[in-house]
Amino acid sequence: MSPPLILGVMTFCFLFFGYLGVPVPFSLMAGVFVGAILADVSLAAIIQKVFDGVDSEALLAIPFFLLVGELMSSANVVVRIANLSLSLVGHIRGGLSQVVVVFSMFFSEMSGSTTADVAVMSRALGGPMKREGYSPAFIAAIIASASTIAALVPPSITAVVYGAVGNVSIAGLFMAGVVPGLMIGFGLMIYCYFFGPSGMQKPRAPLRQVVFAAGDAALPLMIPVILLGGILTGYFTPTEAGVVAVIWIIVVVIPALNRGHIKNIPYDFCLAGLIFSLPLITIGAANAFGWMLAYLHGASVIADWIVSLAGNDPHLMMLLLVLLFTVVGDFIEPVPTIIIFMPLVNTLTQAGDINGVHMGVVLIATLAFGLITPPYGLVLLMASKFVGVSFSKALRAALPIYVVFLVTITFTIYFPKVVLWLPKQVIPESVGCFKAPGGTGYICPN
Amino acid sequence: MAIADKLVLQRQRHLKWQSFDKLELALMIVCGVLCFGFSLFVTCDIVTRTIGHPWLWLQEATSTLFIYAIFIGSAVATRRNDHLYLTAISEAMHGTPRLIVEIIIRIAVLGVAFCLIWFGYLNYLRGFGSFRLPSGTPIASLYAAIPLSGVLIALFTVEQLVNGVRNGFDHPEPPEIDRDMPSVDATVARAVTRAQP
């Protein structure tokens, strides 16, 4: 059987089993096993690839970031952050929808997980928004859209996976994700101000209340400082920064803010031990799928096709890749998409002479967008389930918000200097800069 | 509610044997211990490195716990139906079509579990030829997690298959009990009260 046909059968098996209801890692493995049998590849080698996919030092950061999110949400300290957001922007037109966006900008800096964000926001803010008369469809749409910020800003788990698999600086991706993350955040706030429901008018919070709210949230807000401070000073790896954040929560935040939760910490560990295995086993299975794609020259065929269309124009190359990722991201989750298509991404990054961090942040922004597009917009699905509205209604409410994402992705593609400015200033080596021979400053590629 | 009670998921009771609840509980506790273990080891790694006396074996021990946590976690997630799904077409079906689709799903999972057991076992045997540094332990000690996970996945899938055929897959579920998270307006009221002079 020819390689393209085997790839077709593999993909069909994965999508068929996946959409039938087989868990994603098992449907990926089922597709790979069928492909391996047809291509006469040893199944033991495939199992080895599953193992290799998870046997990575960099991926060890994921459980800690998830544990941070789990401890923060189960210990109920997130309400303090919601409260701070409310005192900061609750008076602006849009009211609680503005609060959702600002809350997400804060909480994303701690959890790194879009699904954790959407679950926490739906629980903490969904009810009050309903009571203030926002339509459930709009609530689901704005919560889902705001939660995608977590995929971009540090400590984004998607960035950790991209960096680990693509051999790109994770700290560089974290820093480069800040500009598109803020663009989505402020874009959503502008959208809510001009086009969203006006919400219930609240008086501007007095400075005293803002100070109280900030004081209440000060301990949890130290977490992004620990995570970023540790990573950017080079003192900690992302994994170690995650551990220090976990220790901070267990030793300081929970005893200080929710002493009653201490007895539940073992439960949080058990749950986190289970939750982190879910994306990681998917990473293992997707690694085997990606390896088969490369083995059967699928990646090079698609890369040749994109290069033949785009020539050497890096922007057009990225646009085509964004188009591909938008389509693929509509059917598959970001993490397996990144791993499966990494050989293709690497080929195109080299062919177009594109900075690895720039390419990474463009694709992560695209995959974040895929989380709210049909038919498989995972966070929009989750938000509509939590809020109690049909997916189609939530989708209709989300459609105008897509403009914010499209503008952000286009900006990210065409203005690499703006996107890479922050990593260049903070961690120059992460974007390919090297120390000048004279010892003063850095020399950076254009 | 005791932590042990909370750790065993009561969802889809009709697909479960009571006797396997203890296994689920034990595996959840193992997940917690492994998660705590590698958190502790990474902490010790930072501390020993900072004081200038790094313990090299810590990284090896951390990766062992990490790998076992992934494969054991994904096995117990099979019983709890906690895995990531593209969709669940079957849940919208009823009667015979639902039965057929659910059986196909379980057979597919069983096929994957079989491959994990058999080919994972072959890898495990091969792993006695390579050694991990610095301890010199055969890498088979890590590879063993894969067939072990396969056995557990197969066990839980058979449990669902047998009970599903016997009791039917289509059972209405009681609403899930959400975590007791206070909504934001309750705390706003409190904050405003505290802010009053």
XYZ file of C-alpha atoms in Angstrom:
643
model
C 0.000 0.000 0.000
C 1.337 3.459 -0.864
C 2.391 5.796 1.987
C -0.288 8.448 1.251
C -2.971 5.757 1.381
C -1.615 4.409 4.664
C -1.630 7.941 6.065
C -5.211 8.325 4.894
C -6.244 5.073 6.583
C -4.413 6.075 9.792
C -6.112 9.466 9.896
C -9.490 7.957 9.064
C -9.145 5.378 11.859
C -8.155 8.084 14.354
C -11.047 10.382 13.434
C -13.553 7.505 13.109
C -12.754 6.046 16.521
C -12.334 9.506 18.057
C -15.695 10.785 16.889
C -17.338 7.478 17.780
C -16.367 8.091 21.408
C -13.062 6.272 21.919
C -10.795 8.389 24.190
C -8.361 10.552 22.173
C -5.123 8.767 23.197
C -6.591 5.352 22.380
C -8.054 6.491 19.056
C -4.659 7.968 18.138
C -2.949 4.705 19.098
C -5.555 2.671 17.197
C -4.843 4.743 14.063
C -1.084 4.367 14.485
C -1.295 0.608 15.092
C -3.364 0.132 11.929
C -0.916 2.327 9.993
C 2.083 0.458 11.407
C 0.608 -2.917 10.402
C -0.013 -1.651 6.858
C 3.452 -0.060 6.623
C 5.134 -3.139 8.082
C 6.515 -1.221 11.063
C 7.072 -3.137 14.301
C 4.356 -2.399 16.857
C 6.982 -2.622 19.588
C 8.669 0.374 17.900
C 5.369 2.257 18.069
C 5.062 1.517 21.793
C 8.612 2.809 22.150
C 7.556 6.063 20.439
C 4.634 6.418 22.877
C 7.115 6.051 25.721
C 9.640 8.456 24.151
C 6.878 11.031 23.781
C 6.425 11.337 27.531
C 10.002 10.679 28.638
C 10.994 14.342 28.526
C 12.374 16.529 31.287
C 10.563 19.618 29.961
C 7.138 17.941 30.153
C 7.617 17.501 33.890
C 6.505 21.147 34.206
C 2.946 20.239 33.158
C 1.887 18.425 36.365
C 3.125 21.290 38.491
C 1.283 23.953 36.517
C -1.855 21.787 36.661
C -1.323 21.256 40.388
C -1.078 25.031 40.868
C -4.410 25.442 39.052
C -6.000 22.566 40.987
C -4.861 23.876 44.376
C -5.906 27.431 43.529
C -9.389 26.474 42.396
C -10.134 23.839 45.032
C -8.911 26.092 47.854
C -11.361 28.799 46.684
C -8.712 31.480 46.611
C -9.656 32.379 43.030
C -12.645 34.310 44.328
C -10.225 36.903 45.692
C -8.865 37.420 42.191
C -12.397 37.736 40.814
C -13.069 40.277 43.514
C -9.983 42.309 42.568
C -11.015 42.218 38.899
C -14.478 43.420 39.852
C -13.139 46.356 41.829
C -10.825 47.289 38.946
C -13.159 47.104 35.944
C -16.644 46.283 37.255
C -17.782 49.878 36.644
C -16.803 49.925 32.951
C -19.566 49.394 30.368
C -19.989 45.651 30.018
C -19.650 45.160 33.792
C -19.136 41.515 34.586
C -18.035 40.641 31.042
C -15.086 43.019 31.562
C -14.480 41.285 34.901
C -14.365 37.894 33.139
C -11.632 39.117 30.790
C -9.504 40.750 33.499
C -9.979 37.739 35.771
C -8.765 35.483 32.978
C -5.727 37.708 32.411
C -4.828 37.259 36.100
C -5.729 33.586 36.467
C -4.065 32.546 33.196
C -0.791 33.706 34.732
C -1.201 30.990 37.347
C -2.881 28.000 35.778
C -1.540 27.864 32.207
C -4.545 25.744 31.293
C -7.521 26.917 29.237
C -9.763 24.175 30.576
C -8.936 25.071 34.199
C -9.719 28.708 33.382
C -13.051 27.953 31.783
C -14.133 25.693 34.654
C -13.162 28.219 37.318
C -14.708 31.224 35.535
C -17.963 29.419 34.782
C -18.323 28.489 38.443
C -17.284 31.818 39.921
C -18.778 34.263 37.429
C -21.393 32.350 35.398
C -24.085 32.571 38.103
C -23.692 36.302 38.869
C -23.713 37.111 35.139
C -26.969 35.196 34.685
C -28.511 37.026 37.608
C -27.509 40.355 36.068
C -29.365 39.437 32.892
C -26.564 38.500 30.480
C -27.710 35.913 27.953
C -26.294 32.444 28.689
C -24.996 32.232 25.103
C -22.955 35.443 25.545
C -21.712 34.279 28.967
C -20.427 31.014 27.469
C -18.886 32.842 24.495
C -17.031 35.472 26.532
C -15.832 32.992 29.185
C -14.557 30.593 26.506
C -12.858 33.372 24.512
C -11.209 34.877 27.590
C -9.950 31.513 28.786
C -7.911 31.038 25.576
C -5.498 33.676 26.936
C -4.130 30.873 29.134
C -2.786 29.132 26.024
C -0.603 32.135 25.229
C 0.662 33.779 28.386
C 3.085 32.139 30.805
C 2.903 29.450 32.194
C 1.040 28.161 29.119
C 1.019 24.360 29.018
C 0.644 24.507 25.228
C 3.883 26.543 25.091
C 5.622 23.992 27.338
C 4.604 21.175 24.978
C 5.575 23.189 21.881
C 8.950 24.074 23.381
C 9.656 20.538 24.582
C 8.701 18.849 21.307
C 9.984 21.502 18.907
C 13.229 22.180 20.753
C 12.322 25.858 21.084
C 13.022 27.953 24.195
C 10.019 27.594 26.530
C 10.906 30.843 28.310
C 11.101 32.564 24.915
C 7.635 31.265 24.004
C 6.307 32.450 27.362
C 7.616 35.962 26.751
C 6.577 36.097 23.100
C 3.058 35.022 24.081
C 2.556 38.115 26.228
C 1.828 40.526 23.329
C -0.797 38.345 21.566
C -2.234 37.380 24.982
C -2.664 41.033 25.948
C -4.032 41.814 22.473
C -6.737 39.175 22.907
C -7.455 40.405 26.438
C -7.744 44.092 25.532
C -9.482 43.196 22.253
C -12.162 41.325 24.203
C -12.534 44.256 26.612
C -12.990 46.653 23.686
C -15.490 44.258 22.106
C -17.468 44.033 25.374
C -17.399 47.824 25.749
C -18.727 48.644 22.288
C -20.648 45.558 21.164
C -21.447 43.457 24.239
C -24.423 43.809 26.589
C -24.057 46.872 28.808
C -24.630 44.869 32.010
C -25.689 46.292 35.330
C -24.140 49.707 35.955
C -21.975 49.696 39.062
C -20.358 52.660 40.715
C -16.609 52.918 40.370
C -15.019 51.113 43.322
C -13.413 53.555 45.751
C -9.645 53.355 45.974
C -9.976 51.934 49.456
C -11.953 48.978 48.116
C -9.451 48.405 45.319
C -6.640 48.409 47.862
C -8.529 45.939 50.061
C -9.221 43.677 47.092
C -5.575 43.854 46.003
C -4.479 43.053 49.557
C -6.860 40.087 49.623
C -5.450 38.762 46.361
C -1.806 39.612 47.059
C -0.730 36.115 48.119
C -2.187 34.278 45.096
C -0.873 37.029 42.810
C 2.653 36.229 43.954
C 2.430 32.996 41.937
C 3.047 34.594 38.518
C 5.890 36.566 40.116
C 7.457 33.325 41.359
C 6.925 31.528 38.059
C 8.176 34.311 35.819
C 10.800 35.622 38.194
C 12.354 32.195 38.619
C 12.344 31.397 34.918
C 13.470 34.803 33.658
C 16.325 35.174 36.100
C 17.494 31.773 34.904
C 17.477 30.500 38.465
C 14.745 27.934 37.845
C 13.704 25.838 34.907
C 9.937 25.989 34.183
C 9.560 22.677 36.072
C 11.348 23.969 39.155
C 9.428 27.245 39.047
C 6.214 25.170 39.030
C 7.374 23.253 42.115
C 8.243 26.455 43.962
C 4.787 27.853 43.111
C 3.180 24.658 44.482
C 5.221 24.973 47.696
C 4.194 28.639 47.968
C 0.512 27.702 47.743
C 0.772 24.812 50.220
C 2.990 26.545 52.758
C 1.758 30.139 52.525
C -1.428 30.706 50.501
C -3.675 27.927 51.813
C -2.691 28.222 55.519
C -3.113 32.006 55.326
C -6.292 32.233 53.289
C -8.167 28.955 53.640
C -6.840 26.983 56.595
C -9.772 24.575 56.446
C -8.551 23.315 53.096
C -5.292 21.904 54.480
C -6.916 18.528 55.196
C -7.961 18.306 51.521
C -4.470 18.759 50.104
C -3.885 14.967 49.794
C -7.084 14.823 47.716
C -5.756 17.599 45.462
C -2.556 15.637 44.907
C -4.497 12.475 44.003
C -6.666 14.411 41.575
C -3.698 16.247 40.067
C -1.894 12.891 39.688
C -4.828 11.729 37.589
C -5.493 14.964 35.682
C -1.960 15.486 34.425
C -1.779 11.957 33.048
C -4.582 12.774 30.592
C -2.735 15.290 28.375
C 0.529 13.395 28.806
C -0.727 10.022 27.573
C -2.223 11.949 24.645
C 1.217 13.483 24.031
C 2.724 9.977 23.981
C 0.140 8.704 21.496
C 0.425 11.834 19.338
C 4.198 11.434 19.317
C 3.792 7.965 17.780
C 1.302 9.383 15.257
C 3.683 12.233 14.372
C 6.542 9.780 13.972
C 4.481 7.686 11.539
C 3.557 10.864 9.635
C 7.253 11.680 9.277
C 8.191 8.041 8.511
C 5.677 7.935 5.667
C 6.964 11.317 4.383
C 3.597 12.934 5.049
C 5.247 15.975 6.619
C 7.580 16.539 3.686
C 4.722 16.160 1.159
C 2.671 18.884 2.920
C 5.792 21.019 3.387
C 6.632 20.766 -0.338
C 3.079 21.733 -1.179
C 3.197 24.795 1.094
C 6.648 25.823 -0.201
C 5.454 25.459 -3.812
C 2.588 27.858 -3.056
C 4.427 30.321 -0.808
C 7.893 30.275 -2.357
C 10.305 31.833 0.137
C 7.802 34.295 1.575
C 7.794 33.524 5.318
C 4.554 35.439 5.923
C 2.647 33.519 3.259
C 4.169 30.303 4.558
C 2.918 31.099 8.056
C -0.494 32.099 6.714
C -0.844 28.747 4.948
C 0.301 26.934 8.055
C -2.207 28.944 10.108
C -4.905 27.890 7.632
C -3.865 24.240 8.004
C -3.759 24.501 11.808
C -7.135 26.244 11.865
C -8.686 23.364 9.924
C -6.861 20.673 11.912
C -7.457 22.497 15.195
C -11.184 22.381 14.473
C -11.034 18.601 14.785
C -8.131 17.814 17.099
C -6.889 19.335 20.348
C -3.882 21.692 20.400
C -1.458 19.331 22.148
C -1.750 16.377 19.724
C -1.861 18.814 16.794
C 1.459 20.353 17.818
C 3.129 16.992 18.267
C 1.753 15.383 15.108
C 2.690 18.330 12.897
C 5.994 19.267 14.517
C 8.107 17.619 11.764
C 6.192 19.716 9.211
C 6.550 22.887 11.298
C 10.302 22.327 11.680
C 10.716 21.836 7.920
C 8.838 25.064 7.145
C 10.604 27.033 9.886
C 13.901 26.178 8.216
C 12.629 26.661 4.655
C 11.251 30.131 5.410
C 14.135 31.121 7.712
C 11.559 31.919 10.392
C 12.438 32.421 14.041
C 11.351 29.290 15.958
C 9.790 31.325 18.778
C 7.872 33.496 16.285
C 6.532 30.443 14.469
C 5.631 28.869 17.808
C 3.656 31.822 19.103
C 1.777 32.203 15.789
C 0.735 28.553 15.851
C -0.163 28.601 19.548
C -2.384 31.662 18.913
C -4.018 29.782 16.033
C -4.623 26.719 18.174
C -6.045 28.932 20.933
C -8.490 30.260 18.344
C -9.335 26.645 17.399
C -10.557 26.144 20.973
C -13.641 28.282 20.262
C -14.365 27.302 16.650
C -16.697 24.501 15.505
C -17.047 21.573 15.342
C -14.638 20.816 18.189
C -14.100 24.049 20.059
C -13.188 22.366 23.333
C -13.412 25.363 25.671
C -16.575 26.678 24.028
C -18.074 23.204 24.450
C -17.043 23.199 28.101
C -18.306 26.728 28.711
C -21.672 26.000 27.091
C -21.971 22.863 29.248
C -21.092 24.723 32.474
C -23.350 27.683 31.692
C -26.197 25.464 30.512
C -26.738 26.649 26.947
C -26.627 24.767 23.653
C -23.310 24.764 21.793
C -24.912 26.226 18.662
C -26.268 29.255 20.562
C -22.903 29.830 22.269
C -21.245 29.531 18.865
C -23.496 32.189 17.340
C -22.644 34.517 20.222
C -18.924 33.801 19.755
C -18.849 34.468 15.985
C -18.321 38.276 16.186
C -15.586 37.724 18.782
C -13.567 35.799 16.165
C -12.508 39.187 14.751
C -10.371 39.778 17.851
C -8.535 36.506 17.257
C -8.107 37.016 13.518
C -6.640 40.487 14.066
C -4.300 39.121 16.756
C -3.074 36.216 14.605
C -2.515 38.472 11.569
C -0.655 41.000 13.727
C 1.476 38.228 15.227
C 2.423 36.997 11.751
C 3.256 40.381 10.225
C 4.893 42.129 13.187
C 7.493 39.700 14.522
C 9.608 42.572 15.853
C 6.815 43.616 18.215
C 6.050 40.043 19.270
C 9.711 39.148 19.820
C 10.616 42.462 21.460
C 9.961 41.211 25.003
C 11.924 37.930 24.738
C 14.744 39.855 23.044
C 14.953 42.252 25.987
C 14.569 39.654 28.735
C 16.128 36.430 27.408
C 17.969 37.329 24.185
C 19.366 33.814 23.735
C 15.831 32.414 23.477
C 15.294 34.092 20.097
C 18.671 33.250 18.613
C 20.689 36.255 19.856
C 24.237 35.684 21.014
C 26.662 37.720 23.084
C 28.722 40.260 21.141
C 32.417 39.334 20.974
C 33.273 42.569 22.814
C 31.201 41.365 25.748
C 28.724 44.251 25.641
C 25.202 43.574 24.415
C 23.871 40.951 22.045
C 23.865 40.396 18.323
C 20.432 39.335 17.117
C 19.314 37.940 13.773
C 16.943 40.188 11.820
C -17.304 13.263 53.051
C -14.043 11.369 53.664
C -11.284 11.810 51.087
C -11.420 8.074 50.306
C -15.109 8.376 49.398
C -14.482 11.378 47.180
C -11.695 9.576 45.326
C -13.975 6.863 43.948
C -16.160 8.332 41.248
C -19.824 7.374 41.534
C -20.660 8.343 37.933
C -21.861 5.499 35.635
C -22.388 3.126 38.557
C -24.269 0.730 36.282
C -21.040 0.022 34.379
C -19.003 -0.785 37.464
C -18.433 -3.663 39.850
C -18.391 -2.651 43.488
C -15.380 -4.896 44.063
C -13.260 -2.775 41.680
C -13.946 0.377 43.710
C -11.128 -0.591 46.059
C -8.790 -0.960 43.086
C -9.814 2.495 41.809
C -9.252 3.939 45.275
C -5.842 2.259 45.543
C -4.807 3.527 42.110
C -5.974 7.063 42.892
C -3.919 6.982 46.088
C -0.936 5.684 44.093
C -1.420 8.618 41.662
C -1.385 11.012 44.603
C 1.681 9.396 46.166
C 3.543 9.454 42.835
C 2.562 13.083 42.262
C 3.659 14.024 45.789
C 6.811 11.917 45.356
C 8.069 13.622 42.247
C 7.121 17.034 43.643
C 9.222 16.228 46.700
C 12.125 14.922 44.606
C 12.204 18.024 42.397
C 12.156 20.140 45.569
C 15.060 18.142 47.003
C 16.865 18.499 43.674
C 16.598 22.301 43.863
C 17.692 22.346 47.514
C 20.659 20.000 47.103
C 21.784 21.857 43.995
C 21.492 25.205 45.768
C 23.614 24.064 48.711
C 26.219 22.735 46.302
C 25.729 19.025 46.997
C 23.448 17.787 44.205
C 22.057 14.271 44.550
C 22.236 12.954 41.022
C 19.885 10.031 41.627
C 17.011 12.427 42.316
C 16.432 13.167 38.625
C 16.326 9.472 37.812
C 13.886 8.800 40.637
C 11.748 11.768 39.553
C 11.444 10.514 35.973
C 10.529 7.014 37.242
C 7.667 8.350 39.361
C 6.597 10.665 36.524
C 6.362 7.836 33.967
C 4.490 5.512 36.350
C 2.078 8.318 37.278
C 1.248 8.901 33.600
C 0.533 5.271 32.768
C -1.288 4.438 36.022
C -3.247 7.687 35.802
C -4.365 6.958 32.266
C -5.443 3.443 33.341
C -7.599 4.669 36.222
C -8.979 7.437 33.962
C -10.380 4.649 31.779
C -12.599 3.442 34.622
C -13.637 6.977 35.530
C -14.232 7.993 31.882
C -12.026 11.007 32.538
C -10.043 10.814 29.289
C -10.090 13.503 26.615
C -12.784 12.851 24.003
C -13.305 14.331 20.556
C -17.010 13.786 20.960
C -19.423 11.321 22.464
C -21.847 10.521 19.646
C -22.935 7.447 21.574
C -24.391 9.515 24.417
C -26.976 10.978 22.048
C -28.079 7.451 21.002
C -30.503 5.059 22.613
C -31.401 1.362 22.390
C -29.648 -1.028 20.024
C -27.592 1.572 18.076
C -26.162 2.813 21.387
C -25.375 -0.757 22.461
C -23.561 -1.463 19.190
C -21.521 1.775 19.269
C -20.571 1.323 22.932
C -19.434 -2.250 22.240
C -17.333 -1.106 19.251
C -15.737 1.596 21.440
C -14.798 -0.952 24.117
C -13.478 -3.428 21.559
C -11.263 -0.710 20.065
C -9.943 0.170 23.524
C -9.385 -3.526 24.268
C -7.389 -3.840 21.024
C -5.170 -0.934 22.055
C -4.827 -2.381 25.569
C -3.762 -5.721 24.094
C -1.048 -3.985 22.026
C 0.125 -2.103 25.125
C 0.337 -5.385 27.057
C 2.008 -7.585 24.453
C 4.303 -5.164 22.630
C 4.937 -3.280 25.860
C 6.030 -6.599 27.353
C 8.402 -7.200 24.416
C 9.890 -3.726 24.990
C 10.160 -4.510 28.691
C 12.205 -7.650 27.937
C 14.404 -5.678 25.541
C 14.881 -3.045 28.241
C 17.104 -5.360 30.265
C 19.850 -4.637 27.740
C 20.002 -0.874 28.451
C 20.785 0.819 31.731
C 19.891 4.123 33.348
C 22.444 6.479 34.776
C 23.688 6.968 37.442
C 22.099 3.949 39.166
C 22.705 1.369 36.427
C 19.128 0.069 36.792
C 17.830 -1.651 33.626
C 15.526 0.658 31.668
C 13.047 -2.242 31.787
C 12.067 -0.876 35.205
C 10.511 2.088 33.389
C 9.117 0.109 30.439
C 7.193 -2.121 32.881
C 4.724 0.732 33.374
C 3.322 0.216 29.852
C 2.129 -3.426 30.056
C 0.971 -2.765 33.624
C -1.148 0.106 32.340
C -2.402 -2.099 29.488
C -3.556 -4.789 31.936
C -5.464 -2.235 34.036
C -7.026 -0.594 30.972
C -8.131 -4.008 29.689
C -9.541 -4.925 33.107
C -11.610 -1.738 33.381
C -12.782 -1.999 29.781
C -13.962 -5.595 30.310
C -15.760 -4.398 33.449
C -17.603 -1.726 31.426
C -18.307 -4.107 28.565
C -19.764 -6.874 30.735
C -21.833 -4.509 32.869
C -22.937 -2.497 29.858
C -24.190 -5.574 28.014
C -25.843 -6.823 31.209
C -27.390 -3.555 32.473
C -27.450 -1.449 29.316
C -25.178 1.529 28.664
C -28.001 4.043 28.576
C -28.683 5.184 32.144
C -29.685 8.704 33.191
C -27.020 10.225 35.408
C -27.800 12.310 38.480
C -26.453 15.863 38.207
C -22.810 16.134 39.220
C -22.137 17.723 42.576
C -20.135 20.844 41.906
C -17.399 22.081 44.137
C -18.518 24.498 46.761
C -17.079 27.581 45.141
C -18.652 30.805 46.343
C -19.691 33.018 43.461
C -18.102 36.387 43.072
C -21.029 38.516 44.234
C -21.001 36.912 47.684
C -17.416 37.964 48.215
C -17.984 41.357 46.671
C -20.575 42.034 49.347
C -18.065 40.939 51.974
C -15.284 43.058 50.507
C -17.522 46.111 50.299
C -18.560 45.595 53.921
C -14.923 45.334 54.965
C -14.041 48.417 52.988
C -16.552 50.535 54.884
C -14.906 52.838 57.420
